[in-house]
DNA sequence: CTGAAAGCGCTTACAG
DNA sequence: CTGAAAGCGCTTACAG
């Protein structure tokens, strides 16, 4: 009655060889005569046989220090955010190119990461990448005990025994302050995430530090949740009263675009005439002709290549200590900072 | 030497029961005394035991008509596109809520779908969702033979024995023409994908049909690849010569925004004064204050809920025939069509 | 309610 | 180069 799928035994019978031979025919580098291999492959094609990855994974559990599934877990928040969508798209291509599959888990906050990890680890993933969230100390130890390497993307390790790839947030914040200071601004506001958001805090810290060196303190501070709408609302609050800022550093492009649209279209302000604006990330929409947002670019492609490569190494050499790599952000001068326009440092506008 | 992970045998020993009992303790509805169950669960927590989903999947292969892995395959092109990023985010939440995991595979074109499916099926996925792409006739039969239900999202089944959820493209195209005609336009251009793109073709067909009923033919036709940049370039071509269109229907919001930015910021044209523009999809950026793009909305949330629900049914009742469900698009009137502005049919702007 | 045992579909020493 | 056999970690009839 069962819709029996074709197994290596069926192929073996059809090809007139043992089941072991079938297995070897599908294992690169296994010792098998080319003639036998061809015979098996032909029979397999005939029957529509595909090796069962689940069963293979079971078998390898016997030899390997830990069971290999061929799957890498990905834990992500806010997949709809263009920054993350791009990251996932890139991760996916790199991982696939190296022969891994992606088991995706979306969470609403860092609080759910441990649970997600637990769920993912039941599938004996070979490694896991966590985007913009952090796991608990306990969970990090569990992963370590299981031999599952962890890669934090866009987040600091905080001393955990895990790998990480990220952007130099503190320096990025300084860079933003640099350019605003150089443009002669003195009433500089900051817009970031909430108090619990580490990335935003680091960017703010660098920003505030650089301001302090120039004898200034932030003129105003607003926060949002990294959506366009929350940026727009922050923008409205920023300019609601008298004594407005003459410049704004926003820790995320998505929110910066919210501020830009609020300023221009809700309030009728001119940017950069009425105030300068600088974002962070360099998402595609930052380069749109109507935006031309000056921002700090994250070298996403390189970062992701590096993250995958570090993780790959860790998955191959279980014992090795974790690696962390921080990339510097680069200033992309476009048209939203007074007196420092147009001369884009990037040739493309993508 | 192997970093032996803890198995049900370890828990059994610790709890002083048989391995079967451990298994039962983790199987909802299995016949086991509550006291035994608690003892097992305690021991499991103590040892950090988590059942091995891979092994579980192997076992079920014995009883079920086909092996259940708890994973649903997702095949997607252009993950970086906001329309797809949103779709994936939604799929992920619904699938997770029902206890499934998502095995994600990205492809560059429909040509790679069969290969992706082959790769995914080696993991004995319980079902698969293909976004905006189609599988071959042969592959559809393979899936059928394996008892793996297939859901096409945003694509027609073309007579294949698979399920599908999509938007009524033809009617959407008619709707777009309706509004442009009503606004009094006569030189109406169309911008879509290339000739091989079915979605675009259907929207165009409905659009052209409605135009014909009014005694008109499309004034001009340009195509792009669904990126902002390609929309911008199409916009440039649209207005490069004399005898310009006075309205444009673009089969995708992302491209429509490219046209909008090209018109306003590269060419200095006014929308909707110089020409009217209507898009398709209603992506978030369409509602940004500076855009206010009139468009045809896809009810993504409902569509995805329906897709998951149809797929879930198919995964539970293998024999059942596939289902197809088409949703109507709704006109979202914003500010890019002459004389029909501002009165948004949607209360929110999200 | 419980335990011993078979079996899911593979991989890989082991012995020719 | 090849085949017989053990074993990966579970689930679930089967027989108490």
CSV table of N, CA and C in Angstrom, one decimal, chain B residues 23-155:
chain,number,residue,atom,x,y,z
B,23,UNK,N,11.2,7.4,23.7
B,23,UNK,CA,10.6,7.8,22.5
B,23,UNK,C,9.2,8.2,22.7
B,24,UNK,N,8.5,7.4,23.5
B,24,UNK,CA,7.1,7.7,23.8
B,24,UNK,C,6.9,9.0,24.5
B,25,UNK,N,7.8,9.3,25.4
B,25,UNK,CA,7.7,10.5,26.2
B,25,UNK,C,7.7,11.7,25.3
B,26,UNK,N,8.4,11.6,24.1
B,26,UNK,CA,8.5,12.7,23.2
B,26,UNK,C,7.5,12.7,22.1
B,27,UNK,N,6.6,11.6,22.1
B,27,UNK,CA,5.6,11.5,21.0
B,27,UNK,C,4.2,11.9,21.6
B,28,UNK,N,3.7,13.0,21.2
B,28,UNK,CA,2.4,13.5,21.7
B,28,UNK,C,1.4,12.3,21.4
B,29,UNK,N,0.6,12.0,22.4
B,29,UNK,CA,-0.4,11.0,22.2
B,29,UNK,C,0.0,9.5,22.3
B,30,UNK,N,1.3,9.3,22.6
B,30,UNK,CA,1.7,7.9,22.8
B,30,UNK,C,1.3,7.4,24.1
B,31,UNK,N,1.1,6.1,24.2
B,31,UNK,CA,0.6,5.5,25.5
B,31,UNK,C,1.7,5.4,26.5
B,32,UNK,N,1.7,6.2,27.4
B,32,UNK,CA,2.8,6.2,28.4
B,32,UNK,C,2.2,6.8,29.7
B,33,UNK,N,2.6,6.2,30.9
B,33,UNK,CA,2.1,6.8,32.1
B,33,UNK,C,2.7,8.1,32.4
B,34,UNK,N,1.9,9.0,32.9
B,34,UNK,CA,2.3,10.4,33.1
B,34,UNK,C,3.6,10.4,34.0
B,35,UNK,N,3.6,9.5,35.0
B,35,UNK,CA,4.7,9.5,35.9
B,35,UNK,C,6.0,9.2,35.2
B,36,UNK,N,5.9,8.1,34.3
B,36,UNK,CA,7.1,7.7,33.5
B,36,UNK,C,7.5,8.9,32.6
B,37,UNK,N,6.6,9.5,32.1
B,37,UNK,CA,6.8,10.6,31.1
B,37,UNK,C,7.6,11.7,31.8
B,38,UNK,N,7.2,12.1,33.0
B,38,UNK,CA,7.9,13.1,33.8
B,38,UNK,C,9.3,12.7,34.1
B,39,UNK,N,9.5,11.5,34.5
B,39,UNK,CA,10.8,11.0,34.8
B,39,UNK,C,11.7,11.1,33.6
B,40,UNK,N,11.2,10.7,32.5
B,40,UNK,CA,12.0,10.8,31.3
B,40,UNK,C,12.3,12.2,30.9
B,41,UNK,N,11.3,13.1,31.0
B,41,UNK,CA,11.5,14.5,30.6
B,41,UNK,C,12.5,15.2,31.5
B,42,UNK,N,12.5,14.8,32.8
B,42,UNK,CA,13.5,15.3,33.7
B,42,UNK,C,14.9,14.9,33.4
B,43,UNK,N,15.0,13.6,33.1
B,43,UNK,CA,16.3,13.1,32.8
B,43,UNK,C,16.8,13.8,31.5
B,44,UNK,N,15.9,14.0,30.5
B,44,UNK,CA,16.3,14.6,29.2
B,44,UNK,C,16.8,16.0,29.5
B,45,UNK,N,16.1,16.7,30.3
B,45,UNK,CA,16.5,18.1,30.5
B,45,UNK,C,17.9,18.1,31.2
B,46,UNK,N,18.0,17.2,32.1
B,46,UNK,CA,19.3,17.1,32.8
B,46,UNK,C,20.5,16.9,31.8
B,47,UNK,N,20.2,16.0,30.9
B,47,UNK,CA,21.3,15.7,29.9
B,47,UNK,C,21.3,16.6,28.7
B,48,UNK,N,20.3,17.4,28.6
B,48,UNK,CA,20.3,18.3,27.4
B,48,UNK,C,19.9,17.5,26.2
B,49,UNK,N,19.1,16.5,26.3
B,49,UNK,CA,18.6,15.7,25.2
B,49,UNK,C,17.6,16.4,24.4
B,50,UNK,N,17.7,16.3,23.0
B,50,UNK,CA,16.7,16.8,22.1
B,50,UNK,C,16.6,15.7,21.1
B,51,UNK,N,15.4,15.3,20.8
B,51,UNK,CA,15.2,14.2,19.8
B,51,UNK,C,15.8,14.6,18.5
B,52,UNK,N,16.4,13.6,17.8
B,52,UNK,CA,17.0,13.8,16.5
B,52,UNK,C,16.0,13.7,15.4
B,53,UNK,N,15.7,14.9,14.8
B,53,UNK,CA,14.6,15.0,13.8
B,53,UNK,C,15.0,14.1,12.5
B,54,UNK,N,16.3,14.0,12.2
B,54,UNK,CA,16.7,13.2,11.1
B,54,UNK,C,16.4,11.8,11.3
B,55,UNK,N,16.7,11.3,12.5
B,55,UNK,CA,16.5,9.9,12.8
B,55,UNK,C,14.9,9.6,12.9
B,56,UNK,N,14.2,10.6,13.4
B,56,UNK,CA,12.8,10.4,13.5
B,56,UNK,C,12.2,10.3,12.1
B,57,UNK,N,12.7,11.1,11.2
B,57,UNK,CA,12.3,11.1,9.8
B,57,UNK,C,12.5,9.7,9.2
B,58,UNK,N,13.7,9.2,9.5
B,58,UNK,CA,14.0,7.9,9.0
B,58,UNK,C,13.0,6.8,9.4
B,59,UNK,N,12.7,6.9,10.7
B,59,UNK,CA,11.7,5.9,11.2
B,59,UNK,C,10.4,6.0,10.6
B,60,UNK,N,9.9,7.2,10.5
B,60,UNK,CA,8.5,7.3,10.0
B,60,UNK,C,8.4,6.8,8.6
B,61,UNK,N,9.5,6.8,7.9
B,61,UNK,CA,9.5,6.3,6.5
B,61,UNK,C,8.9,4.9,6.4
B,62,UNK,N,9.0,4.2,7.6
B,62,UNK,CA,8.5,2.8,7.6
B,62,UNK,C,7.0,2.7,7.5
B,63,UNK,N,6.4,3.6,8.2
B,63,UNK,CA,4.9,3.5,8.3
B,63,UNK,C,4.2,4.4,7.3
B,64,UNK,N,4.6,5.6,7.2
B,64,UNK,CA,3.9,6.6,6.3
B,64,UNK,C,3.9,6.1,4.9
B,65,UNK,N,2.9,6.6,4.1
B,65,UNK,CA,3.0,6.3,2.7
B,65,UNK,C,4.2,6.9,2.1
B,66,UNK,N,4.7,8.0,2.7
B,66,UNK,CA,6.0,8.5,2.3
B,66,UNK,C,6.7,9.2,3.5
B,67,UNK,N,7.9,9.2,3.5
B,67,UNK,CA,8.7,9.7,4.6
B,67,UNK,C,8.4,11.2,4.8
B,68,UNK,N,8.2,11.5,6.1
B,68,UNK,CA,7.9,12.9,6.5
B,68,UNK,C,9.1,13.5,7.2
B,69,UNK,N,9.5,14.6,6.7
B,69,UNK,CA,10.7,15.3,7.2
B,69,UNK,C,10.4,16.5,8.1
B,70,UNK,N,9.2,17.0,8.0
B,70,UNK,CA,8.9,18.2,8.7
B,70,UNK,C,9.4,19.5,8.0
B,71,UNK,N,9.9,19.3,6.8
B,71,UNK,CA,10.5,20.4,6.1
B,71,UNK,C,9.7,20.7,4.8
B,72,UNK,N,9.4,22.0,4.5
B,72,UNK,CA,8.8,22.4,3.3
B,72,UNK,C,9.9,23.1,2.5
B,73,UNK,N,10.0,22.7,1.2
B,73,UNK,CA,11.0,23.3,0.4
B,73,UNK,C,10.4,24.6,-0.2
B,74,UNK,N,11.3,25.6,-0.4
B,74,UNK,CA,10.9,26.9,-1.0
B,74,UNK,C,11.8,27.2,-2.1
B,75,UNK,N,11.3,27.4,-3.3
B,75,UNK,CA,12.2,27.8,-4.4
B,75,UNK,C,11.9,29.2,-4.8
B,76,UNK,N,12.8,30.0,-4.8
B,76,UNK,CA,12.6,31.4,-5.0
B,76,UNK,C,13.6,32.1,-5.9
B,77,UNK,N,13.1,33.0,-6.8
B,77,UNK,CA,14.1,33.8,-7.6
B,77,UNK,C,14.0,35.2,-7.0
B,78,UNK,N,15.0,36.0,-7.2
B,78,UNK,CA,15.0,37.4,-6.8
B,78,UNK,C,14.5,37.6,-5.4
B,79,UNK,N,15.2,37.0,-4.5
B,79,UNK,CA,14.9,37.2,-3.1
B,79,UNK,C,15.1,38.6,-2.6
B,80,UNK,N,15.9,39.3,-3.3
B,80,UNK,CA,16.2,40.7,-2.9
B,80,UNK,C,15.1,41.7,-3.3
B,81,UNK,N,14.2,41.2,-4.1
B,81,UNK,CA,13.0,42.0,-4.5
B,81,UNK,C,12.1,42.1,-3.3
B,82,UNK,N,11.7,43.4,-3.0
B,82,UNK,CA,10.8,43.6,-1.8
B,82,UNK,C,9.5,42.7,-1.9
B,83,UNK,N,9.0,42.5,-3.1
B,83,UNK,CA,7.8,41.7,-3.2
B,83,UNK,C,8.0,40.3,-2.7
B,84,UNK,N,9.2,39.7,-3.1
B,84,UNK,CA,9.5,38.4,-2.7
B,84,UNK,C,9.9,38.3,-1.2
B,85,UNK,N,10.7,39.3,-0.8
B,85,UNK,CA,11.1,39.3,0.6
B,85,UNK,C,9.9,39.3,1.5
B,86,UNK,N,8.9,40.0,1.1
B,86,UNK,CA,7.7,40.0,2.0
B,86,UNK,C,7.0,38.7,1.9
B,87,UNK,N,6.9,38.1,0.7
B,87,UNK,CA,6.3,36.8,0.6
B,87,UNK,C,7.0,35.8,1.4
B,88,UNK,N,8.3,35.7,1.3
B,88,UNK,CA,9.1,34.7,2.1
B,88,UNK,C,8.8,34.9,3.6
B,89,UNK,N,8.9,36.2,4.0
B,89,UNK,CA,8.7,36.5,5.4
B,89,UNK,C,7.3,36.0,5.9
B,90,UNK,N,6.3,36.2,5.1
B,90,UNK,CA,5.0,35.7,5.4
B,90,UNK,C,4.9,34.2,5.4
B,91,UNK,N,5.4,33.6,4.4
B,91,UNK,CA,5.4,32.1,4.3
B,91,UNK,C,6.1,31.5,5.5
B,92,UNK,N,7.2,32.1,5.9
B,92,UNK,CA,8.0,31.6,7.0
B,92,UNK,C,7.1,31.6,8.3
B,93,UNK,N,6.5,32.7,8.5
B,93,UNK,CA,5.7,32.8,9.8
B,93,UNK,C,4.5,31.7,9.8
B,94,UNK,N,3.8,31.6,8.7
B,94,UNK,CA,2.7,30.7,8.6
B,94,UNK,C,3.2,29.2,8.7
B,95,UNK,N,4.3,28.9,8.0
B,95,UNK,CA,4.8,27.6,8.0
B,95,UNK,C,5.3,27.2,9.4
B,96,UNK,N,6.0,28.1,10.1
B,96,UNK,CA,6.5,27.9,11.4
B,96,UNK,C,5.4,27.7,12.4
B,97,UNK,N,4.3,28.5,12.2
B,97,UNK,CA,3.2,28.4,13.1
B,97,UNK,C,2.6,27.0,13.1
B,98,UNK,N,2.7,26.4,11.9
B,98,UNK,CA,2.1,25.1,11.8
B,98,UNK,C,3.1,24.0,12.0
B,99,UNK,N,4.3,24.4,12.5
B,99,UNK,CA,5.3,23.4,12.9
B,99,UNK,C,6.2,22.9,11.8
B,100,UNK,N,6.2,23.6,10.6
B,100,UNK,CA,7.1,23.2,9.6
B,100,UNK,C,8.4,24.0,9.5
B,101,UNK,N,9.4,23.4,9.0
B,101,UNK,CA,10.6,24.2,8.8
B,101,UNK,C,10.8,24.5,7.3
B,102,UNK,N,11.5,25.5,7.0
B,102,UNK,CA,11.6,25.9,5.6
B,102,UNK,C,13.0,25.6,5.1
B,103,UNK,N,13.1,24.8,4.0
B,103,UNK,CA,14.4,24.6,3.4
B,103,UNK,C,14.4,25.4,2.1
B,104,UNK,N,15.2,26.5,2.2
B,104,UNK,CA,15.2,27.5,1.1
B,104,UNK,C,16.2,27.3,0.0
B,105,UNK,N,15.8,27.4,-1.2
B,105,UNK,CA,16.7,27.3,-2.4
B,105,UNK,C,16.4,28.5,-3.3
B,106,UNK,N,17.5,29.2,-3.6
B,106,UNK,CA,17.3,30.3,-4.5
B,106,UNK,C,17.8,29.9,-5.9
B,107,UNK,N,17.1,30.3,-6.9
B,107,UNK,CA,17.5,30.1,-8.3
B,107,UNK,C,17.5,31.4,-9.1
B,108,UNK,N,18.2,31.3,-10.2
B,108,UNK,CA,18.3,32.5,-11.0
B,108,UNK,C,17.2,32.6,-12.1
B,109,UNK,N,16.7,31.5,-12.4
B,109,UNK,CA,15.6,31.5,-13.4
B,109,UNK,C,14.8,30.2,-13.4
B,110,UNK,N,13.7,30.2,-14.1
B,110,UNK,CA,12.9,29.0,-14.1
B,110,UNK,C,13.7,27.8,-14.6
B,111,UNK,N,14.7,28.0,-15.4
B,111,UNK,CA,15.5,26.9,-15.9
B,111,UNK,C,16.1,26.1,-14.8
B,112,UNK,N,16.3,26.7,-13.7
B,112,UNK,CA,17.0,26.0,-12.6
B,112,UNK,C,16.1,25.3,-11.6
B,113,UNK,N,14.8,25.5,-11.8
B,113,UNK,CA,13.8,25.0,-10.8
B,113,UNK,C,13.9,23.5,-10.7
B,114,UNK,N,13.9,22.8,-11.8
B,114,UNK,CA,14.0,21.3,-11.7
B,114,UNK,C,15.1,20.8,-10.9
B,115,UNK,N,16.3,21.4,-11.2
B,115,UNK,CA,17.5,21.0,-10.5
B,115,UNK,C,17.3,21.3,-9.0
B,116,UNK,N,16.8,22.5,-8.7
B,116,UNK,CA,16.6,22.8,-7.3
B,116,UNK,C,15.6,21.8,-6.6
B,117,UNK,N,14.6,21.5,-7.3
B,117,UNK,CA,13.6,20.5,-6.8
B,117,UNK,C,14.3,19.2,-6.5
B,118,UNK,N,15.1,18.7,-7.4
B,118,UNK,CA,15.8,17.5,-7.3
B,118,UNK,C,16.6,17.5,-6.0
B,119,UNK,N,17.3,18.6,-5.8
B,119,UNK,CA,18.2,18.8,-4.7
B,119,UNK,C,17.4,18.7,-3.4
B,120,UNK,N,16.3,19.4,-3.4
B,120,UNK,CA,15.4,19.6,-2.2
B,120,UNK,C,14.7,18.2,-1.9
B,121,UNK,N,14.3,17.5,-3.0
B,121,UNK,CA,13.6,16.2,-2.7
B,121,UNK,C,14.5,15.2,-2.1
B,122,UNK,N,15.8,15.3,-2.3
B,122,UNK,CA,16.7,14.4,-1.6
B,122,UNK,C,16.6,14.5,-0.1
B,123,UNK,N,16.0,15.6,0.4
B,123,UNK,CA,15.8,15.7,1.8
B,123,UNK,C,14.4,15.3,2.2
B,124,UNK,N,13.7,14.7,1.2
B,124,UNK,CA,12.4,14.2,1.4
B,124,UNK,C,11.4,15.2,2.1
B,125,UNK,N,11.5,16.4,1.5
B,125,UNK,CA,10.6,17.5,1.9
B,125,UNK,C,9.1,17.0,1.8
B,126,UNK,N,8.3,17.5,2.7
B,126,UNK,CA,6.9,17.1,2.7
B,126,UNK,C,6.1,17.8,1.7
B,127,UNK,N,6.6,18.9,1.2
B,127,UNK,CA,5.9,19.7,0.1
B,127,UNK,C,6.8,20.8,-0.3
B,128,UNK,N,6.4,21.4,-1.4
B,128,UNK,CA,7.3,22.5,-1.9
B,128,UNK,C,6.5,23.7,-2.5
B,129,UNK,N,7.0,24.9,-2.2
B,129,UNK,CA,6.4,26.1,-2.7
B,129,UNK,C,7.3,26.7,-3.7
B,130,UNK,N,6.9,27.0,-4.9
B,130,UNK,CA,7.7,27.6,-5.9
B,130,UNK,C,7.2,29.0,-6.2
B,131,UNK,N,8.0,30.0,-6.0
B,131,UNK,CA,7.6,31.4,-6.2
B,131,UNK,C,7.9,31.9,-7.6
B,132,UNK,N,6.9,32.3,-8.3
B,132,UNK,CA,7.1,33.0,-9.6
B,132,UNK,C,8.0,32.2,-10.5
B,133,UNK,N,7.9,30.9,-10.6
B,133,UNK,CA,8.6,30.1,-11.5
B,133,UNK,C,7.8,28.9,-11.7
B,134,UNK,N,8.2,28.1,-12.7
B,134,UNK,CA,7.4,26.9,-13.0
B,134,UNK,C,8.4,25.7,-13.2
B,135,UNK,N,7.9,24.6,-12.8
B,135,UNK,CA,8.7,23.4,-13.0
B,135,UNK,C,8.3,22.7,-14.3
B,136,UNK,N,9.1,21.7,-14.7
B,136,UNK,CA,8.8,21.0,-16.0
B,136,UNK,C,7.7,20.0,-15.8
B,137,UNK,N,7.1,19.6,-16.9
B,137,UNK,CA,6.1,18.6,-16.9
B,137,UNK,C,6.6,17.3,-16.2
B,138,UNK,N,7.8,16.9,-16.6
B,138,UNK,CA,8.5,15.7,-16.1
B,138,UNK,C,8.6,15.8,-14.6
B,139,UNK,N,9.1,17.0,-14.1
B,139,UNK,CA,9.4,17.1,-12.7
B,139,UNK,C,8.1,17.1,-11.9
B,140,UNK,N,7.0,17.7,-12.5
B,140,UNK,CA,5.7,17.6,-11.8
B,140,UNK,C,5.3,16.2,-11.6
B,141,UNK,N,5.6,15.3,-12.6
B,141,UNK,CA,5.2,13.9,-12.4
B,141,UNK,C,6.1,13.2,-11.4
B,142,UNK,N,7.3,13.6,-11.3
B,142,UNK,CA,8.2,13.0,-10.3
B,142,UNK,C,7.7,13.4,-8.9
B,143,UNK,N,7.3,14.6,-8.7
B,143,UNK,CA,6.8,15.1,-7.4
B,143,UNK,C,5.5,14.3,-7.1
B,144,UNK,N,4.7,14.1,-8.1
B,144,UNK,CA,3.5,13.4,-7.9
B,144,UNK,C,3.7,11.9,-7.5
B,145,UNK,N,4.7,11.3,-8.2
B,145,UNK,CA,5.1,9.9,-7.9
B,145,UNK,C,5.6,9.8,-6.5
B,146,UNK,N,6.4,10.8,-6.0
B,146,UNK,CA,6.9,10.8,-4.7
B,146,UNK,C,5.9,11.1,-3.6
B,147,UNK,N,4.8,11.6,-4.1
B,147,UNK,CA,3.8,12.1,-3.1
B,147,UNK,C,4.1,13.4,-2.5
B,148,UNK,N,4.9,14.2,-3.2
B,148,UNK,CA,5.3,15.5,-2.7
B,148,UNK,C,4.4,16.6,-3.4
B,149,UNK,N,3.4,17.2,-2.6
B,149,UNK,CA,2.6,18.2,-3.2
B,149,UNK,C,3.4,19.5,-3.6
B,150,UNK,N,3.0,20.1,-4.7
B,150,UNK,CA,3.6,21.3,-5.2
B,150,UNK,C,2.7,22.5,-5.2
B,151,UNK,N,3.1,23.6,-4.7
B,151,UNK,CA,2.3,24.8,-4.7
B,151,UNK,C,3.0,25.9,-5.5
B,152,UNK,N,2.3,26.3,-6.6
B,152,UNK,CA,2.9,27.4,-7.4
B,152,UNK,C,2.4,28.7,-6.8
B,153,UNK,N,3.2,29.6,-6.4
B,153,UNK,CA,2.8,30.9,-5.9
B,153,UNK,C,3.1,32.0,-7.0
B,154,UNK,N,2.0,32.7,-7.4
B,154,UNK,CA,2.2,33.7,-8.4
B,154,UNK,C,2.5,33.2,-9.8
B,155,UNK,N,2.0,32.0,-10.1
B,155,UNK,CA,2.2,31.5,-11.4
B,155,UNK,C,1.1,30.5,-11.8
